[in-house]
Amino acid sequence: MNVSAIDVASDPFILNERLSVELHRHSELLSRVDRAGIKGQKPRVIWLTGLSASGKSTIANALELRLHGMGRHTMLLDGDNVRLGLNKDLGFAAVDRVENIRRIGEVAKLMADAGLIVIAAFISPYQAERTMVRELMSKGDFVEVFVSTPLELCEARDPKGLYKKARRGEILNFTGINAPYEEPESPEIILDTSYKTVEDAVEIIIDFMCQHGVA
Ligand code: ADX
């Protein structure tokens, strides 16, 4: 007999199993610090938040290249890419965005536990979801970078034409136009790309990491 994904998803026994409370976290002999230590680095999650077209992905890519050149083992997680794979079942309603960030937070944590320096670039528009991710990480692992480029400049850049579509009402829930962006309350770093070049932005993040013994 063939069992389809829908059968499995709606089977009450399997659903019940999925919600099982009989789960216990196993202790591990090696810690994230041990795993990172073999690479001579400290695990971190550098989390870039900001509007679409604010410069998050460009800075994240340049930062990864720079850290790679310094011999650091990194991994880049980016909004559009993750939404084409792991999170392709999610849209842009608030509930989906929170689930998007929850899953990415869990993935970033696994990667940090593997000893990597994770660079994450997501709009992540809600303070509560960013706090949720921060609290998931070991203390001090999470570096929140607010890419604070103003809406007017993001909209003028509009590299994918999405702002224009949102203004025409062709995209619902578009951040900054018809969905909110809550500015971070206390980010470790603020970068406005109307004043800073990508190179400056990368240097500011690297300086912060060096000062905090990260890079
Ligand atoms: S988040 O809000 O859930 O954190 P995420 O960073 O994963 O968003 O994805 C943002 C990308 O999705 C944008 O760069 C843009 O290309 C695309 N996108 C498509 N629809 C929307 C929308 N309604 N609001 C914002 N971004 C959108």
CSV table of C-alpha atoms and ligand atoms in Angstrom, one decimal:
chain,number,residue,atom,x,y,z
A,1,MET,CA,0.0,0.0,0.0
A,2,ASN,CA,1.3,3.5,-0.9
A,3,VAL,CA,1.4,6.0,1.9
A,4,SER,CA,1.3,9.6,0.7
A,5,ALA,CA,2.6,12.6,2.5
A,6,ILE,CA,-0.9,13.8,3.0
A,7,ASP,CA,-1.9,10.5,4.7
A,8,VAL,CA,1.1,10.7,6.9
A,9,ALA,CA,0.4,14.4,7.8
A,10,SER,CA,-3.2,13.7,8.7
A,11,ASP,CA,-2.8,10.3,10.5
A,12,PRO,CA,-3.9,11.0,14.1
A,13,PHE,CA,-1.4,8.4,15.4
A,14,ILE,CA,1.5,10.0,13.6
A,15,LEU,CA,0.3,13.5,14.5
A,16,ASN,CA,0.2,12.4,18.1
A,17,GLU,CA,3.7,10.9,17.8
A,18,ARG,CA,4.9,14.2,16.3
A,19,LEU,CA,3.7,16.1,19.4
A,20,SER,CA,5.3,13.6,21.7
A,21,VAL,CA,6.4,15.0,25.0
A,22,GLU,CA,8.5,11.9,25.7
A,23,LEU,CA,11.6,13.5,24.3
A,24,HIS,CA,14.8,14.1,26.3
A,25,ARG,CA,17.8,16.0,25.2
A,26,HIS,CA,20.9,13.8,25.2
A,27,SER,CA,24.1,15.2,26.6
A,28,GLU,CA,27.1,15.3,24.2
A,29,LEU,CA,30.7,14.6,25.0
A,30,LEU,CA,31.9,17.4,22.7
A,31,SER,CA,30.7,21.0,23.0
A,32,ARG,CA,30.3,23.6,20.3
A,33,VAL,CA,33.5,25.3,21.7
A,34,ASP,CA,35.4,22.0,21.2
A,35,ARG,CA,34.2,21.7,17.7
A,36,ALA,CA,35.0,25.3,16.8
A,37,GLY,CA,38.3,25.0,18.7
A,38,ILE,CA,39.7,22.5,16.1
A,39,LYS,CA,39.2,25.2,13.5
A,40,GLY,CA,40.8,27.9,15.8
A,41,GLN,CA,37.6,30.0,15.8
A,42,LYS,CA,34.6,30.8,18.0
A,43,PRO,CA,31.1,29.9,16.9
A,44,ARG,CA,29.0,32.9,16.2
A,45,VAL,CA,25.8,33.9,14.5
A,46,ILE,CA,26.0,37.3,12.7
A,47,TRP,CA,22.4,38.2,12.1
A,48,LEU,CA,21.6,41.0,9.5
A,49,THR,CA,18.1,42.4,9.7
A,50,GLY,CA,16.6,45.3,7.6
A,51,LEU,CA,14.3,46.1,4.8
A,52,SER,CA,14.4,44.4,1.4
A,53,ALA,CA,17.2,46.1,-0.7
A,54,SER,CA,18.8,47.6,2.4
A,55,GLY,CA,22.1,45.9,1.6
A,56,LYS,CA,21.9,42.8,3.9
A,57,SER,CA,22.8,40.2,1.2
A,58,THR,CA,25.6,42.3,-0.3
A,59,ILE,CA,27.2,42.9,3.1
A,60,ALA,CA,26.7,39.3,4.2
A,61,ASN,CA,28.4,38.0,1.0
A,62,ALA,CA,31.3,40.5,1.4
A,63,LEU,CA,31.7,39.6,5.1
A,64,GLU,CA,31.7,35.9,4.3
A,65,LEU,CA,34.4,36.4,1.7
A,66,ARG,CA,36.5,38.4,4.1
A,67,LEU,CA,36.2,35.9,6.9
A,68,HIS,CA,36.9,33.1,4.5
A,69,GLY,CA,40.1,34.9,3.5
A,70,MET,CA,41.0,35.0,7.2
A,71,GLY,CA,40.8,31.2,7.2
A,72,ARG,CA,37.5,31.1,9.1
A,73,HIS,CA,34.9,28.4,8.4
A,74,THR,CA,31.6,30.2,7.6
A,75,MET,CA,28.2,29.5,6.3
A,76,LEU,CA,25.8,32.0,4.7
A,77,LEU,CA,22.0,31.8,5.1
A,78,ASP,CA,20.1,34.2,2.9
A,79,GLY,CA,16.4,35.0,2.7
A,80,ASP,CA,15.7,34.3,-1.0
A,81,ASN,CA,17.8,31.1,-1.0
A,82,VAL,CA,16.3,29.6,2.1
A,83,ARG,CA,12.8,30.4,0.9
A,84,LEU,CA,13.5,28.5,-2.4
A,85,GLY,CA,14.4,25.4,-0.4
A,86,LEU,CA,13.8,24.6,3.3
A,87,ASN,CA,11.1,27.2,3.7
A,88,LYS,CA,9.4,27.0,0.3
A,89,ASP,CA,6.1,26.1,2.0
A,90,LEU,CA,6.0,29.5,3.8
A,91,GLY,CA,4.6,32.9,2.6
A,92,PHE,CA,4.8,36.4,4.0
A,93,ALA,CA,1.9,36.6,6.4
A,94,ALA,CA,3.1,37.3,10.0
A,95,VAL,CA,2.6,33.7,11.1
A,96,ASP,CA,4.7,32.4,8.2
A,97,ARG,CA,7.5,35.0,8.7
A,98,VAL,CA,7.8,33.9,12.4
A,99,GLU,CA,8.0,30.3,11.4
A,100,ASN,CA,10.5,31.2,8.7
A,101,ILE,CA,12.8,32.8,11.3
A,102,ARG,CA,12.2,30.1,13.9
A,103,ARG,CA,13.4,27.4,11.5
A,104,ILE,CA,16.3,29.5,10.3
A,105,GLY,CA,17.2,30.2,14.0
A,106,GLU,CA,17.2,26.4,14.7
A,107,VAL,CA,19.4,25.8,11.6
A,108,ALA,CA,21.8,28.6,12.6
A,109,LYS,CA,22.1,27.1,16.1
A,110,LEU,CA,22.9,23.7,14.7
A,111,MET,CA,25.6,25.3,12.5
A,112,ALA,CA,27.0,27.3,15.4
A,113,ASP,CA,27.0,24.1,17.5
A,114,ALA,CA,29.1,22.5,14.6
A,115,GLY,CA,31.6,25.3,15.2
A,116,LEU,CA,30.8,27.6,12.3
A,117,ILE,CA,30.5,31.3,12.0
A,118,VAL,CA,27.1,31.7,10.5
A,119,ILE,CA,26.1,34.8,8.6
A,120,ALA,CA,22.3,35.2,8.3
A,121,ALA,CA,20.6,37.8,6.1
A,122,PHE,CA,16.8,38.0,6.6
A,123,ILE,CA,14.4,40.9,6.8
A,124,SER,CA,13.2,39.4,10.2
A,125,PRO,CA,10.8,42.3,10.7
A,126,TYR,CA,9.6,41.5,14.2
A,127,GLN,CA,11.5,42.3,17.4
A,128,ALA,CA,9.9,39.2,19.1
A,129,GLU,CA,11.3,36.8,16.5
A,130,ARG,CA,14.8,38.3,16.7
A,131,THR,CA,14.6,38.0,20.5
A,132,MET,CA,13.5,34.4,20.0
A,133,VAL,CA,16.6,33.6,17.9
A,134,ARG,CA,18.9,35.5,20.3
A,135,GLU,CA,17.6,33.5,23.2
A,136,LEU,CA,18.1,30.2,21.3
A,137,MET,CA,21.9,30.8,21.0
A,138,SER,CA,24.5,30.5,23.7
A,139,LYS,CA,25.1,33.7,25.5
A,140,GLY,CA,27.3,36.1,23.4
A,141,ASP,CA,27.0,34.0,20.2
A,142,PHE,CA,24.4,36.3,18.6
A,143,VAL,CA,25.5,39.5,17.0
A,144,GLU,CA,22.5,41.5,15.7
A,145,VAL,CA,23.4,43.9,12.8
A,146,PHE,CA,20.6,46.4,11.9
A,147,VAL,CA,21.1,47.5,8.3
A,148,SER,CA,19.2,50.7,8.8
A,149,THR,CA,19.1,52.0,5.2
A,150,PRO,CA,16.0,54.2,5.0
A,151,LEU,CA,12.9,53.0,3.2
A,152,GLU,CA,13.1,55.8,0.6
A,153,LEU,CA,16.6,54.6,-0.5
A,154,CYS,CA,15.6,50.9,-0.5
A,155,GLU,CA,12.6,51.8,-2.6
A,156,ALA,CA,14.7,53.9,-5.0
A,157,ARG,CA,17.1,51.0,-5.4
A,158,ASP,CA,14.3,48.4,-5.9
A,159,PRO,CA,16.6,45.9,-7.7
A,160,LYS,CA,13.9,43.3,-8.1
A,161,GLY,CA,11.0,45.7,-8.9
A,162,LEU,CA,9.2,44.5,-5.8
A,163,TYR,CA,8.6,47.9,-4.2
A,164,LYS,CA,6.9,49.0,-7.5
A,165,LYS,CA,4.7,45.9,-7.5
A,166,ALA,CA,3.8,46.4,-3.8
A,167,ARG,CA,2.9,50.1,-4.5
A,168,ARG,CA,0.7,48.9,-7.3
A,169,GLY,CA,-1.0,46.5,-4.9
A,170,GLU,CA,0.4,43.4,-6.7
A,171,ILE,CA,2.2,42.1,-3.6
A,172,LEU,CA,0.5,41.9,-0.3
A,173,ASN,CA,2.3,42.1,3.0
A,174,PHE,CA,5.4,43.8,1.5
A,175,THR,CA,7.7,45.0,4.3
A,176,GLY,CA,7.8,48.7,4.6
A,177,ILE,CA,4.8,49.3,2.3
A,178,ASN,CA,1.9,47.2,3.6
A,179,ALA,CA,3.6,45.2,6.3
A,180,PRO,CA,5.6,46.5,9.3
A,181,TYR,CA,9.3,46.5,10.1
A,182,GLU,CA,10.0,46.9,13.8
A,183,GLU,CA,13.5,48.4,14.3
A,184,PRO,CA,15.8,46.5,16.6
A,185,GLU,CA,15.7,47.7,20.2
A,186,SER,CA,19.4,47.1,21.0
A,187,PRO,CA,21.4,45.7,18.1
A,188,GLU,CA,25.1,45.2,18.6
A,189,ILE,CA,25.8,47.1,15.3
A,190,ILE,CA,23.9,49.6,13.2
A,191,LEU,CA,24.9,50.2,9.5
A,192,ASP,CA,23.2,52.7,7.2
A,193,THR,CA,24.3,52.0,3.7
A,194,SER,CA,23.4,55.5,2.5
A,195,TYR,CA,26.6,56.6,4.4
A,196,LYS,CA,28.7,53.4,4.5
A,197,THR,CA,30.3,51.5,1.6
A,198,VAL,CA,30.1,47.7,1.7
A,199,GLU,CA,33.8,47.7,2.5
A,200,ASP,CA,33.2,50.0,5.5
A,201,ALA,CA,30.3,47.9,6.7
A,202,VAL,CA,32.4,44.7,6.6
A,203,GLU,CA,35.3,46.4,8.5
A,204,ILE,CA,32.9,47.6,11.2
A,205,ILE,CA,31.6,44.1,11.7
A,206,ILE,CA,35.1,42.5,11.6
A,207,ASP,CA,36.3,45.2,14.2
A,208,PHE,CA,33.4,44.3,16.5
A,209,MET,CA,34.2,40.6,16.1
A,210,CYS,CA,37.9,41.2,16.9
A,211,GLN,CA,37.1,43.3,19.9
A,212,HIS,CA,34.8,40.6,21.2
A,213,GLY,CA,37.3,37.8,20.5
A,214,VAL,CA,35.3,36.4,17.7
A,215,ALA,CA,37.3,36.7,14.5
B,1,ADX,S1,11.3,37.6,6.3
B,1,ADX,O1,10.4,38.8,6.5
B,1,ADX,O2,10.5,36.3,6.5
B,1,ADX,O3,12.5,37.6,7.2
B,1,ADX,P1,13.0,36.9,4.1
B,1,ADX,O4,14.2,37.6,4.5
B,1,ADX,O5,12.9,35.4,4.4
B,1,ADX,O6,11.7,37.7,4.8
B,1,ADX,O7,12.7,37.1,2.6
B,1,ADX,C1,12.7,38.4,2.0
B,1,ADX,C2,12.8,38.3,0.5
B,1,ADX,O8,11.6,37.7,-0.1
B,1,ADX,C3,12.9,39.7,-0.1
B,1,ADX,O9,14.3,40.0,-0.3
B,1,ADX,C4,12.2,39.6,-1.4
B,1,ADX,O10,13.0,39.3,-2.4
B,1,ADX,C5,11.2,38.5,-1.2
B,1,ADX,N1,9.8,38.9,-1.0
B,1,ADX,C6,8.8,38.4,-1.7
B,1,ADX,N2,7.6,38.8,-1.2
B,1,ADX,C7,7.9,39.6,-0.1
B,1,ADX,C8,7.1,40.4,0.8
B,1,ADX,N3,5.8,40.4,0.8
B,1,ADX,N4,7.8,41.1,1.8
B,1,ADX,C9,9.1,41.1,1.8
B,1,ADX,N5,9.9,40.4,1.0
B,1,ADX,C10,9.3,39.7,0.0
